[in-house]
Coordinates of C-alpha atoms and ligand atoms in Angstrom, one line a residue:
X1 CA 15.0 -28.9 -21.0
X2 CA 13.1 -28.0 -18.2
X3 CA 11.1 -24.1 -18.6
X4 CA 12.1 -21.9 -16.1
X5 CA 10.4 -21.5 -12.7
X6 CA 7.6 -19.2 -13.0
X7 CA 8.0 -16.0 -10.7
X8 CA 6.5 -15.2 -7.9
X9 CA 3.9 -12.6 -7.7
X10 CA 4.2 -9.7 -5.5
X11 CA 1.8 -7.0 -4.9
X12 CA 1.5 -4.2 -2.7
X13 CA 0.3 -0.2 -3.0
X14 CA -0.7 3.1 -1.8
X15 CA -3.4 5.2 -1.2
X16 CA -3.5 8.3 -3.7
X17 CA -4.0 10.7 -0.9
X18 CA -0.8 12.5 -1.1
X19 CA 2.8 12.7 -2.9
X20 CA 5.0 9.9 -1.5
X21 CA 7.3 10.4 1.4
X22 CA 10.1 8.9 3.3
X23 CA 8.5 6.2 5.0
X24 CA 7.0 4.8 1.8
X25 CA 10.8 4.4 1.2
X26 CA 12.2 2.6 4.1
X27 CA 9.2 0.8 4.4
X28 CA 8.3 -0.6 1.3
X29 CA 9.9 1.5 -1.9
X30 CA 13.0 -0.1 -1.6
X31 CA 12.3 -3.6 -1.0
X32 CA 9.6 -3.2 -4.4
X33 CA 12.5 -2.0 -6.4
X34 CA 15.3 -4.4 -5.4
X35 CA 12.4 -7.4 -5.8
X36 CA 11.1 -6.2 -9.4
X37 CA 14.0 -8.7 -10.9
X38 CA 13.2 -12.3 -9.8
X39 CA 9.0 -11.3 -8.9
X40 CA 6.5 -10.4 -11.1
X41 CA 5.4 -7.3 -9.5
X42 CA 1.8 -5.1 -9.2
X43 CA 1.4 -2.6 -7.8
X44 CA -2.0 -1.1 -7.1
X45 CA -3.0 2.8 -7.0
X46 CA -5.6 2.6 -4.4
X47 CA -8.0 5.2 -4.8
X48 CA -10.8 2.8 -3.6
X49 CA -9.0 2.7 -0.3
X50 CA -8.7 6.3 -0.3
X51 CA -12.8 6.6 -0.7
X52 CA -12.6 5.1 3.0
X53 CA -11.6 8.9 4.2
X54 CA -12.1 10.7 0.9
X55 CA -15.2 10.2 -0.1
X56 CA -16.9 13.9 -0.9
X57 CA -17.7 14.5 -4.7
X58 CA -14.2 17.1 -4.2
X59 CA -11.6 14.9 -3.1
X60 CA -12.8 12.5 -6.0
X61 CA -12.3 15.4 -8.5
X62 CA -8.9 15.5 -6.9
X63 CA -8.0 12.1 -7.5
X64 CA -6.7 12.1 -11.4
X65 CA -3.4 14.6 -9.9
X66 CA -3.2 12.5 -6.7
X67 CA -2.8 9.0 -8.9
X68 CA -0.8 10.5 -11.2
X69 CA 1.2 11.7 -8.6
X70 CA 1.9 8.6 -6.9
X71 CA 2.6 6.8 -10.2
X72 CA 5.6 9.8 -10.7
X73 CA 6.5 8.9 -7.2
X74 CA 6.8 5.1 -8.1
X75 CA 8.7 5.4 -11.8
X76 CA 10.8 8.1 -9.8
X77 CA 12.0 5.9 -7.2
X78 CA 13.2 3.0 -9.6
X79 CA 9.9 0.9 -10.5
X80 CA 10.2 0.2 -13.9
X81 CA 6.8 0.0 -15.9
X82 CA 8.0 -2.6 -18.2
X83 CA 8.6 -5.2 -15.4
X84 CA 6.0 -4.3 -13.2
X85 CA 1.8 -3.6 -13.8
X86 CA 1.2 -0.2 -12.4
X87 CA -3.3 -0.3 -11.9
X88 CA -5.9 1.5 -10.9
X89 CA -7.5 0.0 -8.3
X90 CA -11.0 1.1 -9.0
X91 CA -10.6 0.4 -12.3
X92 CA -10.5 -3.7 -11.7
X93 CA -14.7 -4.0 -10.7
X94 CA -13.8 -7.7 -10.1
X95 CA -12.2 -7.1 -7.0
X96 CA -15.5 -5.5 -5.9
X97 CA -17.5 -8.6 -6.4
X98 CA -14.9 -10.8 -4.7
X99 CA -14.4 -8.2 -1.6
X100 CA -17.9 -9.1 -1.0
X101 CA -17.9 -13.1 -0.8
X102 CA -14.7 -12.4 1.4
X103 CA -16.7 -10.6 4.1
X104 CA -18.6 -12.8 4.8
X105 CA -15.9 -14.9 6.1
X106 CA -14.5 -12.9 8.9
X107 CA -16.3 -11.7 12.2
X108 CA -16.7 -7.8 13.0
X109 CA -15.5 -8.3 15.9
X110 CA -12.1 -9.4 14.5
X111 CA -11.8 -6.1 12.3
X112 CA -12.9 -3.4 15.2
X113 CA -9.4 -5.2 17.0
X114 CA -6.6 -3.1 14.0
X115 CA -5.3 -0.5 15.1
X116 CA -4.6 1.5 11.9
X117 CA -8.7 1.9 11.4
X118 CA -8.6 4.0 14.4
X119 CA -5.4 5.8 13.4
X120 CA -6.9 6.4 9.9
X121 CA -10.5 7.5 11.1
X122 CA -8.3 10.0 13.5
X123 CA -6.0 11.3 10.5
X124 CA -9.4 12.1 8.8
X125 CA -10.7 13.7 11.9
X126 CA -13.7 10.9 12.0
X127 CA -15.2 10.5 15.6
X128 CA -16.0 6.4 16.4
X129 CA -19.9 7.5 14.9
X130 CA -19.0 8.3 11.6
X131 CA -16.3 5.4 10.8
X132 CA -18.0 3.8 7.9
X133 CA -18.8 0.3 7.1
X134 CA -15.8 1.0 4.6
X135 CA -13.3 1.6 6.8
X136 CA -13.7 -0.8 8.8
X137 CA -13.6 -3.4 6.0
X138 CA -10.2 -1.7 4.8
X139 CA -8.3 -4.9 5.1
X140 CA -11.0 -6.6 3.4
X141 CA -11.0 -4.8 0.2
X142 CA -7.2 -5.2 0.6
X143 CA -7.4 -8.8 1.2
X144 CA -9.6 -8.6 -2.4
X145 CA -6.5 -6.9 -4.1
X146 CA -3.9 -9.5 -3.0
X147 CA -6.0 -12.8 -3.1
X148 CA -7.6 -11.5 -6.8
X149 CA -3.5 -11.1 -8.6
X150 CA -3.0 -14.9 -6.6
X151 CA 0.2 -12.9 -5.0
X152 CA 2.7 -14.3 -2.7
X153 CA 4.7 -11.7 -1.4
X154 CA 3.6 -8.3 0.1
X155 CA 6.3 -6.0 1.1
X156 CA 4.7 -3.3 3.5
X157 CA 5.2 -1.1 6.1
X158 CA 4.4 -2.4 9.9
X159 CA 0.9 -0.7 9.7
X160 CA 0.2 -3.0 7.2
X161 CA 1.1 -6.5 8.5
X162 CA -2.5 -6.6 10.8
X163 CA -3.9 -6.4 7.1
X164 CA -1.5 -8.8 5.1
X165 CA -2.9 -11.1 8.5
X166 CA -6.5 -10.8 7.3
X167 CA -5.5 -11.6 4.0
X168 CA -3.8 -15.2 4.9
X169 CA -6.7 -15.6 7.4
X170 CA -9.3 -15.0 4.7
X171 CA -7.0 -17.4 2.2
X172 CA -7.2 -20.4 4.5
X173 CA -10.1 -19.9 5.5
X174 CA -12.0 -19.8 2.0
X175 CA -9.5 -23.3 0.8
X176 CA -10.7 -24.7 4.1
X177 CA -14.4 -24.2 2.8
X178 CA -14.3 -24.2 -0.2
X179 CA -11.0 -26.0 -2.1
X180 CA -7.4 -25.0 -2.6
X181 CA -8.1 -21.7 -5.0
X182 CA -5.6 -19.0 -3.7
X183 CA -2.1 -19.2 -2.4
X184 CA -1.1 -17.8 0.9
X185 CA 0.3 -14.5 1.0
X186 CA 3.3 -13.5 2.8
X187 CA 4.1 -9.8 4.4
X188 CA 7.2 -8.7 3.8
X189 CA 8.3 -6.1 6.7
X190 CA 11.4 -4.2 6.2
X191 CA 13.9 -3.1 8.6
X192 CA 12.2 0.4 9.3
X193 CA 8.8 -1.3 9.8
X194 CA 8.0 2.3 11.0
X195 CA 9.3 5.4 10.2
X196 CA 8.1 8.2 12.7
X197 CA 7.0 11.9 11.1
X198 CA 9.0 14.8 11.8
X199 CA 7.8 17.7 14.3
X200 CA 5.9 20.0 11.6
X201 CA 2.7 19.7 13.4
X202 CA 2.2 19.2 17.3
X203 CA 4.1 15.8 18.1
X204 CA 3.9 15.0 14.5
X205 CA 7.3 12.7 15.2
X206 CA 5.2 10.8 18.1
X207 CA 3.3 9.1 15.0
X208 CA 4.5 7.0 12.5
X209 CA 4.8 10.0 9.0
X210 CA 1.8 9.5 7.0
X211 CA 0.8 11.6 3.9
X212 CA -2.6 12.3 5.5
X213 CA -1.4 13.3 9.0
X214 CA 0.9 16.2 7.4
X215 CA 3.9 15.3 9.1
X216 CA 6.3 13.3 6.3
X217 CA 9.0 14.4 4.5
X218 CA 7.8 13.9 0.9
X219 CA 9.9 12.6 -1.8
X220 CA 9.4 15.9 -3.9
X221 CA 10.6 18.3 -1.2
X222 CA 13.0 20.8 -2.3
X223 CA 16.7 20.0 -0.3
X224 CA 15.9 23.4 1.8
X225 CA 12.4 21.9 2.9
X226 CA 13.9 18.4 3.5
X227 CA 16.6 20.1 5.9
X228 CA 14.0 22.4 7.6
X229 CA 11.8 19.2 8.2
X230 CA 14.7 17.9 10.2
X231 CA 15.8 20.4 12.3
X232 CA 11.8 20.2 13.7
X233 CA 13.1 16.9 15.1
X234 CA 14.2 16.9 18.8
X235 CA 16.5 14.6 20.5
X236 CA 16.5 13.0 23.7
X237 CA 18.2 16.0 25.5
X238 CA 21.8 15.7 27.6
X239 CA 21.1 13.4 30.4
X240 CA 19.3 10.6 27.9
X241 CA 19.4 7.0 28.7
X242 CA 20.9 4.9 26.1
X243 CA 17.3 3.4 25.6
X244 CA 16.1 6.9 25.4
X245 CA 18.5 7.5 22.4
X246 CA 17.8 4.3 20.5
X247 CA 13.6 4.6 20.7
X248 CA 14.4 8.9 19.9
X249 CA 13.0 9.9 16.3
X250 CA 15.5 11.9 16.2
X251 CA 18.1 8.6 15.9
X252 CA 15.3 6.4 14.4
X253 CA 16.5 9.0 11.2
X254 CA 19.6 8.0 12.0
X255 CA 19.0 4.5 11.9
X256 CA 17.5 4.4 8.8
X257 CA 19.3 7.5 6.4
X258 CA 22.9 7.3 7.6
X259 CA 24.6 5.4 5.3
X260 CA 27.8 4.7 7.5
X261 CA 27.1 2.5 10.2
X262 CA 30.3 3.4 12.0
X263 CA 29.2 6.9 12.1
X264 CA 25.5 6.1 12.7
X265 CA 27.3 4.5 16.0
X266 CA 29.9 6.9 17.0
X267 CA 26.7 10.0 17.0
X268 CA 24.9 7.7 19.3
X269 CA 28.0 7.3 21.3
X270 CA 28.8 11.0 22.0
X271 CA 25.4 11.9 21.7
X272 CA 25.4 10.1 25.4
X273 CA 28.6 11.9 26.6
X274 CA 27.3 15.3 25.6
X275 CA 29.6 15.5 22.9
X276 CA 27.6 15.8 19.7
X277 CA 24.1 17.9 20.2
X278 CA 21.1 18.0 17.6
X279 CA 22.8 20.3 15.2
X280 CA 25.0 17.9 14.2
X281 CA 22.5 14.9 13.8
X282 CA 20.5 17.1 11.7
X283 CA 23.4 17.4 9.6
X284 CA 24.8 14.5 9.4
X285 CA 21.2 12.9 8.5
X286 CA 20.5 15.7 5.9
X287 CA 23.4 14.8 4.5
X288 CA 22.8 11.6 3.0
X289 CA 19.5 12.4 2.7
X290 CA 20.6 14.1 -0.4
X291 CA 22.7 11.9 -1.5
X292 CA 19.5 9.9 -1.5
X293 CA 16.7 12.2 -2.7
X294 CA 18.6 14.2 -5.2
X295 CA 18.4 11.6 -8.1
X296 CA 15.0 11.0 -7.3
X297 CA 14.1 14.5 -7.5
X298 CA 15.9 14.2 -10.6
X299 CA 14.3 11.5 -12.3
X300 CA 11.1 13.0 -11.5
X301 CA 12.0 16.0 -13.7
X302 CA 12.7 13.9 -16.5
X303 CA 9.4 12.3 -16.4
X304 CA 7.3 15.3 -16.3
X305 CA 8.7 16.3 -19.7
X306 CA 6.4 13.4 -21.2
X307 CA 3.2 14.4 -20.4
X308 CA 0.4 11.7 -20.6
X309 CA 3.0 8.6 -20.2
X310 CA 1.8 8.0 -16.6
X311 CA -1.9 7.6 -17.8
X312 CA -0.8 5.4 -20.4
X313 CA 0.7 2.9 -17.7
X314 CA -1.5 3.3 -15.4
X315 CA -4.5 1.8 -18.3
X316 CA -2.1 -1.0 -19.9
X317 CA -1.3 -1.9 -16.3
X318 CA -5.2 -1.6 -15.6
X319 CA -6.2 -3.8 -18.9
X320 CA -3.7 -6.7 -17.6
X321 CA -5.3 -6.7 -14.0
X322 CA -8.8 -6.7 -15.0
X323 CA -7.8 -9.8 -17.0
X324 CA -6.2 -11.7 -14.3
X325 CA -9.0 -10.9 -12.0
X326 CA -12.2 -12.1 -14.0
X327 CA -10.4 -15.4 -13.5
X328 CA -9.9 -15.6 -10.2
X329 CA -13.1 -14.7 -9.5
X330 CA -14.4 -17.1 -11.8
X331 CA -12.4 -19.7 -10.1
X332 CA -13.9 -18.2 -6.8
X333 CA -17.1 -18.4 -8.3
X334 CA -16.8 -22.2 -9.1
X335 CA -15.8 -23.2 -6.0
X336 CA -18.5 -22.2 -4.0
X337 CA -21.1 -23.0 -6.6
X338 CA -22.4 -19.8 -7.2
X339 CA -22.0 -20.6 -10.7
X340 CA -23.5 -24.0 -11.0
X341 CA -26.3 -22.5 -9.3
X342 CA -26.6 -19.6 -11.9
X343 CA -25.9 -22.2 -14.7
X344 CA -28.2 -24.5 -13.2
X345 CA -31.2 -21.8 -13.3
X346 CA -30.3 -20.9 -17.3
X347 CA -30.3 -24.5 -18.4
X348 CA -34.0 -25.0 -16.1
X349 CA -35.2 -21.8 -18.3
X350 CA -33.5 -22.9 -21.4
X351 CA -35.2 -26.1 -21.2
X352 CA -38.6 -25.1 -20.4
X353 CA -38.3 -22.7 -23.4
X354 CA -37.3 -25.3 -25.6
X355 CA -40.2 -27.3 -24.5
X356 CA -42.5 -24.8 -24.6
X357 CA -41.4 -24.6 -28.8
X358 CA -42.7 -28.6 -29.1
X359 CA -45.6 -28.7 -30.6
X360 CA -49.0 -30.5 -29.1
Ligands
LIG1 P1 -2.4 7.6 4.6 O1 -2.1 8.6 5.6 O2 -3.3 8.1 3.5 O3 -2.9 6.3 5.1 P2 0.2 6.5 4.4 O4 1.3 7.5 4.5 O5 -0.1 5.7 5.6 O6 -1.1 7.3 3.8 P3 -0.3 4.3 2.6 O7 -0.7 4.6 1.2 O8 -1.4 4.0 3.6 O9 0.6 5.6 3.2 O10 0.7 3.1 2.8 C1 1.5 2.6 1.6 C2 2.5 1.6 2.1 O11 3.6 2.4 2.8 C3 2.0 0.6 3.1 O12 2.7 -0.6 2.9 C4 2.5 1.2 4.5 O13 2.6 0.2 5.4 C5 3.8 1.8 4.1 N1 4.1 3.0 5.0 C6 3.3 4.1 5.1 N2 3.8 4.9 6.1 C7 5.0 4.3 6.5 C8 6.0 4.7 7.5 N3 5.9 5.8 8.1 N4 7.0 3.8 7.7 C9 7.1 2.7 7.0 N5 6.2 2.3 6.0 C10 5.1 3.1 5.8
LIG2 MG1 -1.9 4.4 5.6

């Protein structure tokens, strides 16, 4: 009998900067849930990531409720802990060493060119002189995460394909150089690559929602905040173009929260002639909305009620990782010779000492 194909590894993550929202849903929530079956799945709390905006001795202190957050977010939405690792990013110090060997395989130049550095270094109100070296090595460090688990699929959100791209640069480049040691990843982009944020702040919709730009509709929000956060959206106004309709954020909602295509259609249609007006998007959008967020909310309210379970997968899910990455990096290690040139300087010393013990 033949054993069973290993499953392929997928792994992908947030930054604990904030509570989950909508876009994290559409974008890559969904696919992690409906993939935790057939893959073996890790997913990585990021809080190193996070240190690339958050780095004062404060936001640190507020990182235990931001992770733990997140995880409640993740085990809300469907992730189950028992078929997928659940880490701590900065608890995996391997990934460190080997984010360090990968930067020295890309150009600068070629990192200055992503846009979501900018977009990040603006959400954290950083001016182009205080973007640190950090930052701009974001999909670096992320690069580290993927290549160090050996994954092959990495559903994100469009933002995050320029980085998945870095990450099968850096792959090919280091088997080109140096043997075949990792597999190539592959981003996985759903079919709301980009979910805009709603109007809560000054064109908060013109941006895709991001926890740290306070525009998103967060996974925890009450039903009465969820519909309030929808009426702040606008639509294209009575003489719109069909274009104008399909690019709106108003009907990207539509697009990606009504569950009936037919009627997702027929607003569109009479949203053209004048017949339907915002009101009733709104509704119809908050509608299944609901339908959607109420059993999450629910879930979430179960969880609470065992207090310290989160922690506990976050460290068994931490534990397995670090494993998995001392050997990668050992493999890394070995291919470019970094440790027959260590072992190579302990057997030189070893021998001198044991020649030094002969006698005259
Ligand atoms: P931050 O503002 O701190 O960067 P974020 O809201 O952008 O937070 P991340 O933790 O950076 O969230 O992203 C986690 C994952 O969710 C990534 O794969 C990212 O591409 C995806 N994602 C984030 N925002 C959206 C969005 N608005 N639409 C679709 N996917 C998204
Ligand atoms: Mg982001």
């Amino acid at each position: 009998m033949t054993a069973p194909a290993a499953k392929k590894r997928l792994l992908t993550g947030d930054r604990p900067t904030g509570p989950l929202h909508l876009g994290h849903l559409v974008g890559t929530l969904h696919n992690r849930v409906a993939m935790q079956d057939d893959h073996d799945c890790w997913l990585i709390v990021a809080d190193l990531h996070s240190l690339t905006t958050r780095s004062r001795r404060e936001q640190i202190g507020e990182l235990p409720e931001l992770v733990h957050e997140v995880v409640l977010d993740l085990l809300s939405v469907g992730i189950d802990p028992e078929r997928s690792t659940i880490y701590l990013q900065s608890g995996v110090p391997a990934v460190y060493d080997l984010a360090i060997l990968l930067q020295m395989l890309i150009p600068v130049n070629r990192l200055r060119l992503i846009p979501t550095i900018q977009d990040m270094a603006r959400n954290a109100g950083l001016n182009d002189d205080e973007v640190p070296l950090g930052l701009l090595g974001y999909p670096v460090l992320q690069a580290a995460d993927i290549l160090m688990a050996r994954a092959e699929v990495v559903p994100v959100g469009g933002d995050n394909e320029a980085h998945v791209a870095i990450a099968v640069e850096l792959a090919e480049h280091f088997n080109d150089l140096y043997g075949p040691v990792f597999p190539i990843p592959q981003a996985m982009v759903s079919s709301t690559p980009t979910l805009p944020g709603v109007d809560v702040i000054p064109d908060g919709s013109q941006r895709k929602m991001s926890k740290s730009a306070g525009n998103s509709i967060r996974l925890k929000d009450s039903a009465d905040e969820v519909a309030q956060k929808i009426r702040t959206l606008k639509g294209p106004g009575g003489d719109a173009t069909p274009e104008a309709v399909e690019s709106s954020p108003l009907f990207a909602f539509v697009d990606a929260f009504v569950g009936d295509k037919a009627l997702a259609s027929a607003l569109k249609y009479d949203y053209l002639r004048g017949k339907v007006r915002d009101e009733a998007v709104h509704e119809a959008v908050t509608a299944d909305l609901e339908a959607l967020l109420a059993p999450i909310r629910a879930r979430r309210a179960e969880l609470k009620a065992d207090p310290g379970r989160i922690e506990e997968i976050v460290v068994d899910g931490t534990i397995r990782a670090r494993e998995v990455a001392y050997q990668t990096l050992n493999k890394v290690r070995d291919a470019m010779g970094l440790e027959s040139l260590w072992n190579g300087l302990v057997e030189t010393t070893q021998r001198r000492a044991e020649a030094r013990k002969r006698p005259y």
